PDB file of C-alpha atoms in Angstrom:
ATOM      1  CA  MET B  25     -13.667  -1.216  -9.272  1.00 69.00           C
ATOM      2  CA  THR B  26     -10.221  -1.087 -10.795  1.00 93.00           C
ATOM      3  CA  ILE B  27      -7.214  -2.091  -8.721  1.00 97.00           C
ATOM      4  CA  SER B  28      -4.373   0.406  -8.753  1.00 97.00           C
ATOM      5  CA  VAL B  29      -0.907  -0.146  -7.299  1.00 98.00           C
ATOM      6  CA  ARG B  30       1.395   2.528  -5.946  1.00 98.00           C
ATOM      7  CA  PRO B  31       4.618   2.643  -3.926  1.00 98.00           C
ATOM      8  CA  LEU B  32       4.344   2.250  -0.172  1.00 98.00           C
ATOM      9  CA  ARG B  33       4.477   5.663   1.515  1.00 97.00           C
ATOM     10  CA  GLU B  34       6.754   6.412   4.452  1.00 95.00           C
ATOM     11  CA  ASP B  35       3.733   7.026   6.698  1.00 96.00           C
ATOM     12  CA  GLU B  36       2.370   3.510   5.989  1.00 97.00           C
ATOM     13  CA  HIS B  37       5.117   1.418   7.591  1.00 95.00           C
ATOM     14  CA  ALA B  38       3.139   1.099  10.854  1.00 96.00           C
ATOM     15  CA  TRP B  39       0.180  -0.175   8.850  1.00 97.00           C
ATOM     16  CA  VAL B  40       2.435  -2.773   7.166  1.00 97.00           C
ATOM     17  CA  HIS B  41       3.702  -3.819  10.611  1.00 96.00           C
ATOM     18  CA  GLY B  42       0.097  -4.545  11.663  1.00 96.00           C
ATOM     19  CA  VAL B  43      -0.715  -6.408   8.451  1.00 96.00           C
ATOM     20  CA  ILE B  44       2.380  -8.602   8.725  1.00 95.00           C
ATOM     21  CA  HIS B  45       1.802  -9.297  12.422  1.00 94.00           C
ATOM     22  CA  ASP B  46      -1.843 -10.264  11.800  1.00 94.00           C
ATOM     23  CA  ARG B  47      -1.235 -12.372   8.701  1.00 92.00           C
ATOM     24  CA  TRP B  48       2.246 -13.825   9.360  1.00 90.00           C
ATOM     25  CA  GLY B  49       2.125 -14.279  13.143  1.00 87.00           C
ATOM     26  CA  SER B  50       4.876 -11.818  14.100  1.00 92.00           C
ATOM     27  CA  GLU B  51       6.707  -8.780  12.774  1.00 94.00           C
ATOM     28  CA  THR B  52       9.295 -10.952  11.044  1.00 95.00           C
ATOM     29  CA  VAL B  53       9.320 -13.404   8.170  1.00 94.00           C
ATOM     30  CA  VAL B  54      12.085 -15.869   7.407  1.00 95.00           C
ATOM     31  CA  GLY B  55      13.171 -17.124   4.016  1.00 95.00           C
ATOM     32  CA  HIS B  56      16.316 -18.913   2.862  1.00 95.00           C
ATOM     33  CA  GLY B  57      17.924 -18.329   6.255  1.00 94.00           C
ATOM     34  CA  VAL B  58      17.329 -14.568   6.306  1.00 96.00           C
ATOM     35  CA  VAL B  59      15.138 -12.767   8.835  1.00 96.00           C
ATOM     36  CA  TYR B  60      13.181  -9.870   7.327  1.00 97.00           C
ATOM     37  CA  ARG B  61      11.146  -7.126   8.950  1.00 97.00           C
ATOM     38  CA  PRO B  62       8.713  -6.300   6.135  1.00 97.00           C
ATOM     39  CA  ALA B  63       7.527  -3.079   7.787  1.00 96.00           C
ATOM     40  CA  GLU B  64      11.045  -1.718   7.227  1.00 97.00           C
ATOM     41  CA  LEU B  65      11.205  -2.687   3.537  1.00 98.00           C
ATOM     42  CA  PRO B  66      10.085  -0.900   0.397  1.00 98.00           C
ATOM     43  CA  GLY B  67       6.731  -2.013  -0.850  1.00 98.00           C
ATOM     44  CA  LEU B  68       3.771  -1.677  -3.154  1.00 98.00           C
ATOM     45  CA  VAL B  69       0.190  -1.046  -2.054  1.00 98.00           C
ATOM     46  CA  ALA B  70      -2.866  -2.197  -3.984  1.00 98.00           C
ATOM     47  CA  GLU B  71      -5.950  -0.006  -3.709  1.00 98.00           C
ATOM     48  CA  ARG B  72      -9.521  -0.286  -4.913  1.00 97.00           C
ATOM     49  CA  ASP B  73     -11.840   2.701  -4.566  1.00 94.00           C
ATOM     50  CA  GLY B  74      -9.320   4.408  -2.297  1.00 92.00           C
ATOM     51  CA  GLU B  75      -9.141   1.480   0.117  1.00 97.00           C
ATOM     52  CA  ARG B  76      -5.952  -0.539   0.670  1.00 98.00           C
ATOM     53  CA  VAL B  77      -6.620  -4.117  -0.432  1.00 98.00           C
ATOM     54  CA  GLY B  78      -3.119  -5.597  -0.584  1.00 98.00           C
ATOM     55  CA  VAL B  79       0.556  -5.089  -0.004  1.00 98.00           C
ATOM     56  CA  LEU B  80       3.806  -6.513  -1.358  1.00 98.00           C
ATOM     57  CA  THR B  81       7.214  -5.957   0.239  1.00 98.00           C
ATOM     58  CA  TYR B  82      10.493  -6.531  -1.522  1.00 98.00           C
ATOM     59  CA  VAL B  83      14.282  -6.332  -1.428  1.00 98.00           C
ATOM     60  CA  VAL B  84      16.492  -5.451  -4.384  1.00 98.00           C
ATOM     61  CA  GLU B  85      19.950  -6.944  -4.648  1.00 96.00           C
ATOM     62  CA  GLY B  86      21.916  -6.521  -7.846  1.00 95.00           C
ATOM     63  CA  ASP B  87      19.639  -7.165 -10.816  1.00 95.00           C
ATOM     64  CA  ALA B  88      17.145  -9.188  -8.761  1.00 97.00           C
ATOM     65  CA  CYS B  89      14.041  -8.178  -6.872  1.00 98.00           C
ATOM     66  CA  GLU B  90      12.962 -10.596  -4.156  1.00 98.00           C
ATOM     67  CA  VAL B  91       9.297 -10.523  -3.190  1.00 98.00           C
ATOM     68  CA  VAL B  92       9.499 -10.933   0.585  1.00 98.00           C
ATOM     69  CA  THR B  93       5.758 -10.817   1.325  1.00 97.00           C
ATOM     70  CA  ILE B  94       2.610 -10.550  -0.731  1.00 97.00           C
ATOM     71  CA  ASP B  95      -0.796 -10.202   0.860  1.00 97.00           C
ATOM     72  CA  ALA B  96      -4.037  -9.822  -1.066  1.00 96.00           C
ATOM     73  CA  PHE B  97      -6.843  -9.195   1.392  1.00 96.00           C
ATOM     74  CA  GLU B  98      -9.382 -10.831  -0.951  1.00 93.00           C
ATOM     75  CA  GLU B  99      -8.133 -13.836  -2.899  1.00 89.00           C
ATOM     76  CA  GLY B 100      -9.193 -14.405  -6.479  1.00 90.00           C
ATOM     77  CA  THR B 101     -10.011 -10.766  -7.239  1.00 94.00           C
ATOM     78  CA  GLY B 102      -6.872  -9.723  -9.151  1.00 96.00           C
ATOM     79  CA  ILE B 103      -5.106  -8.016  -6.245  1.00 98.00           C
ATOM     80  CA  GLY B 104      -2.140 -10.410  -6.183  1.00 97.00           C
ATOM     81  CA  THR B 105      -1.848 -10.285  -9.960  1.00 97.00           C
ATOM     82  CA  ALA B 106      -1.803  -6.477  -9.872  1.00 98.00           C
ATOM     83  CA  LEU B 107       0.882  -6.468  -7.155  1.00 98.00           C
ATOM     84  CA  ILE B 108       3.110  -8.897  -9.069  1.00 98.00           C
ATOM     85  CA  GLY B 109       2.563  -6.862 -12.239  1.00 97.00           C
ATOM     86  CA  ALA B 110       3.727  -3.739 -10.439  1.00 98.00           C
ATOM     87  CA  ALA B 111       6.752  -5.598  -9.046  1.00 98.00           C
ATOM     88  CA  ARG B 112       7.621  -6.695 -12.587  1.00 96.00           C
ATOM     89  CA  ALA B 113       7.328  -3.094 -13.732  1.00 96.00           C
ATOM     90  CA  LEU B 114      10.057  -2.063 -11.282  1.00 96.00           C
ATOM     91  CA  GLY B 115      12.368  -3.165 -14.086  1.00 94.00           C
ATOM     92  CA  HIS B 116      14.604  -5.802 -12.524  1.00 96.00           C
ATOM     93  CA  PRO B 117      15.523  -8.691 -14.852  1.00 97.00           C
ATOM     94  CA  ARG B 118      14.845 -11.296 -12.169  1.00 97.00           C
ATOM     95  CA  LEU B 119      11.829 -11.361  -9.867  1.00 98.00           C
ATOM     96  CA  TRP B 120      11.912 -14.165  -7.319  1.00 98.00           C
ATOM     97  CA  LEU B 121      10.309 -15.390  -4.120  1.00 98.00           C
ATOM     98  CA  VAL B 122      10.142 -18.253  -1.678  1.00 98.00           C
ATOM     99  CA  THR B 123       7.060 -20.155  -0.530  1.00 97.00           C
ATOM    100  CA  THR B 124       6.587 -23.396   1.345  1.00 97.00           C
ATOM    101  CA  ASN B 125       5.653 -26.901   0.228  1.00 98.00           C
ATOM    102  CA  ASP B 126       2.202 -26.722   1.864  1.00 97.00           C
ATOM    103  CA  ASN B 127       1.148 -23.529   0.055  1.00 96.00           C
ATOM    104  CA  VAL B 128      -0.264 -25.174  -3.067  1.00 96.00           C
ATOM    105  CA  ARG B 129      -2.590 -22.272  -3.834  1.00 95.00           C
ATOM    106  CA  ALA B 130       0.395 -19.891  -3.975  1.00 96.00           C
ATOM    107  CA  GLN B 131       2.375 -22.332  -6.096  1.00 97.00           C
ATOM    108  CA  ARG B 132      -0.441 -22.473  -8.666  1.00 97.00           C
ATOM    109  CA  PHE B 133      -0.794 -18.695  -8.593  1.00 97.00           C
ATOM    110  CA  TYR B 134       2.915 -18.071  -9.235  1.00 98.00           C
ATOM    111  CA  GLU B 135       3.079 -20.680 -11.990  1.00 98.00           C
ATOM    112  CA  HIS B 136      -0.027 -19.173 -13.609  1.00 97.00           C
ATOM    113  CA  LEU B 137       1.821 -15.830 -13.731  1.00 97.00           C
ATOM    114  CA  GLY B 138       4.830 -17.406 -15.444  1.00 97.00           C
ATOM    115  CA  PHE B 139       7.098 -18.079 -12.478  1.00 98.00           C
ATOM    116  CA  ARG B 140       9.196 -21.243 -12.647  1.00 98.00           C
ATOM    117  CA  LEU B 141      10.215 -23.461  -9.768  1.00 98.00           C
ATOM    118  CA  VAL B 142      14.013 -23.222  -9.693  1.00 98.00           C
ATOM    119  CA  GLU B 143      14.954 -24.749  -6.349  1.00 98.00           C
ATOM    120  CA  VAL B 144      13.555 -26.940  -3.590  1.00 98.00           C
ATOM    121  CA  ARG B 145      15.326 -26.586  -0.261  1.00 98.00           C
ATOM    122  CA  GLU B 146      14.390 -29.774   1.544  1.00 98.00           C
ATOM    123  CA  GLY B 147      14.089 -29.434   5.303  1.00 97.00           C
ATOM    124  CA  ALA B 148      14.662 -25.671   5.238  1.00 97.00           C
ATOM    125  CA  LEU B 149      11.775 -24.961   7.587  1.00 96.00           C
ATOM    126  CA  ALA B 150      13.517 -26.734  10.469  1.00 96.00           C
ATOM    127  CA  ARG B 151      16.299 -24.151  10.144  1.00 95.00           C
ATOM    128  CA  SER B 152      13.800 -21.317   9.722  1.00 96.00           C
ATOM    129  CA  ARG B 153      12.083 -22.299  12.983  1.00 96.00           C
ATOM    130  CA  GLU B 154      15.383 -21.727  14.778  1.00 95.00           C
ATOM    131  CA  LEU B 155      15.103 -18.087  13.661  1.00 94.00           C
ATOM    132  CA  LYS B 156      11.309 -17.830  14.033  1.00 94.00           C
ATOM    133  CA  PRO B 157       9.868 -20.428  16.414  1.00 93.00           C
ATOM    134  CA  GLU B 158       6.284 -19.303  15.614  1.00 91.00           C
ATOM    135  CA  ILE B 159       6.377 -21.087  12.260  1.00 93.00           C
ATOM    136  CA  PRO B 160       3.958 -23.988  12.647  1.00 94.00           C
ATOM    137  CA  GLU B 161       4.968 -27.594  12.014  1.00 96.00           C
ATOM    138  CA  LEU B 162       1.678 -28.311  10.219  1.00 96.00           C
ATOM    139  CA  ALA B 163      -0.533 -26.344   7.866  1.00 95.00           C
ATOM    140  CA  GLU B 164      -4.213 -25.896   8.714  1.00 92.00           C
ATOM    141  CA  ASP B 165      -5.028 -28.975   6.619  1.00 94.00           C
ATOM    142  CA  GLY B 166      -2.429 -31.077   8.458  1.00 96.00           C
ATOM    143  CA  THR B 167       0.254 -30.965   5.760  1.00 96.00           C
ATOM    144  CA  PRO B 168       3.758 -30.961   7.278  1.00 97.00           C
ATOM    145  CA  ILE B 169       5.524 -27.675   6.503  1.00 97.00           C
ATOM    146  CA  ARG B 170       9.079 -28.759   5.677  1.00 98.00           C
ATOM    147  CA  ASP B 171      10.518 -27.370   2.471  1.00 98.00           C
ATOM    148  CA  GLU B 172      11.112 -24.010   0.828  1.00 98.00           C
ATOM    149  CA  LEU B 173      10.320 -23.620  -2.856  1.00 98.00           C
ATOM    150  CA  GLU B 174      12.067 -20.884  -4.791  1.00 98.00           C
ATOM    151  CA  TYR B 175      10.241 -19.471  -7.799  1.00 98.00           C
ATOM    152  CA  GLU B 176      11.607 -16.976 -10.291  1.00 98.00           C
ATOM    153  CA  LEU B 177      10.338 -14.944 -13.193  1.00 98.00           C
ATOM    154  CA  ARG B 178      12.757 -13.613 -15.766  1.00 95.00           C
ATOM    155  CA  VAL B 179      11.494 -10.237 -16.920  1.00 82.00           C
ATOM    156  CA  PRO B 180      12.269  -9.450 -20.564  1.00 76.00           C
ATOM    157  CA  ASP B 181      14.291  -6.336 -21.270  1.00 70.00           C
ATOM    158  CA  ARG B 182      12.029  -3.617 -22.647  1.00 58.00           C
ATOM    159  CA  GLY B 183      14.912  -1.702 -24.257  1.00 54.00           C
TER     160      GLY B 183
END
């Protein structure tokens, strides 16, 4: 039951649209003041036994690769780790992403993989809600969702 990761195929963008809508509440995600449509982005697909079990979308700008979304359909099974590993293997010196203050599980996951917290944007979610009103004020556990946390991983040069 090995997890393999491959590039997102052109014929899978509709599938990504459905995944993002179901898991993120709409077809868009917002981070650091930018509205993204993940179904239109390049991505990586995790598979196990021929079944899609996760997806990561990203944007490359300069020498940096921003992880826009990452979805592992079963947490704690290595899917997210495999997706981040494949994103690292794309070869960009800087891999980075944004999460929110309430997402402690994600914070622990990223730090476990070697990401470092490099910026806290206090109050950023108030601005994000102007772009995407569906973003809830409170997490399921009642934690106020207020701040963006930027994590980065510097990828060593293999040359």
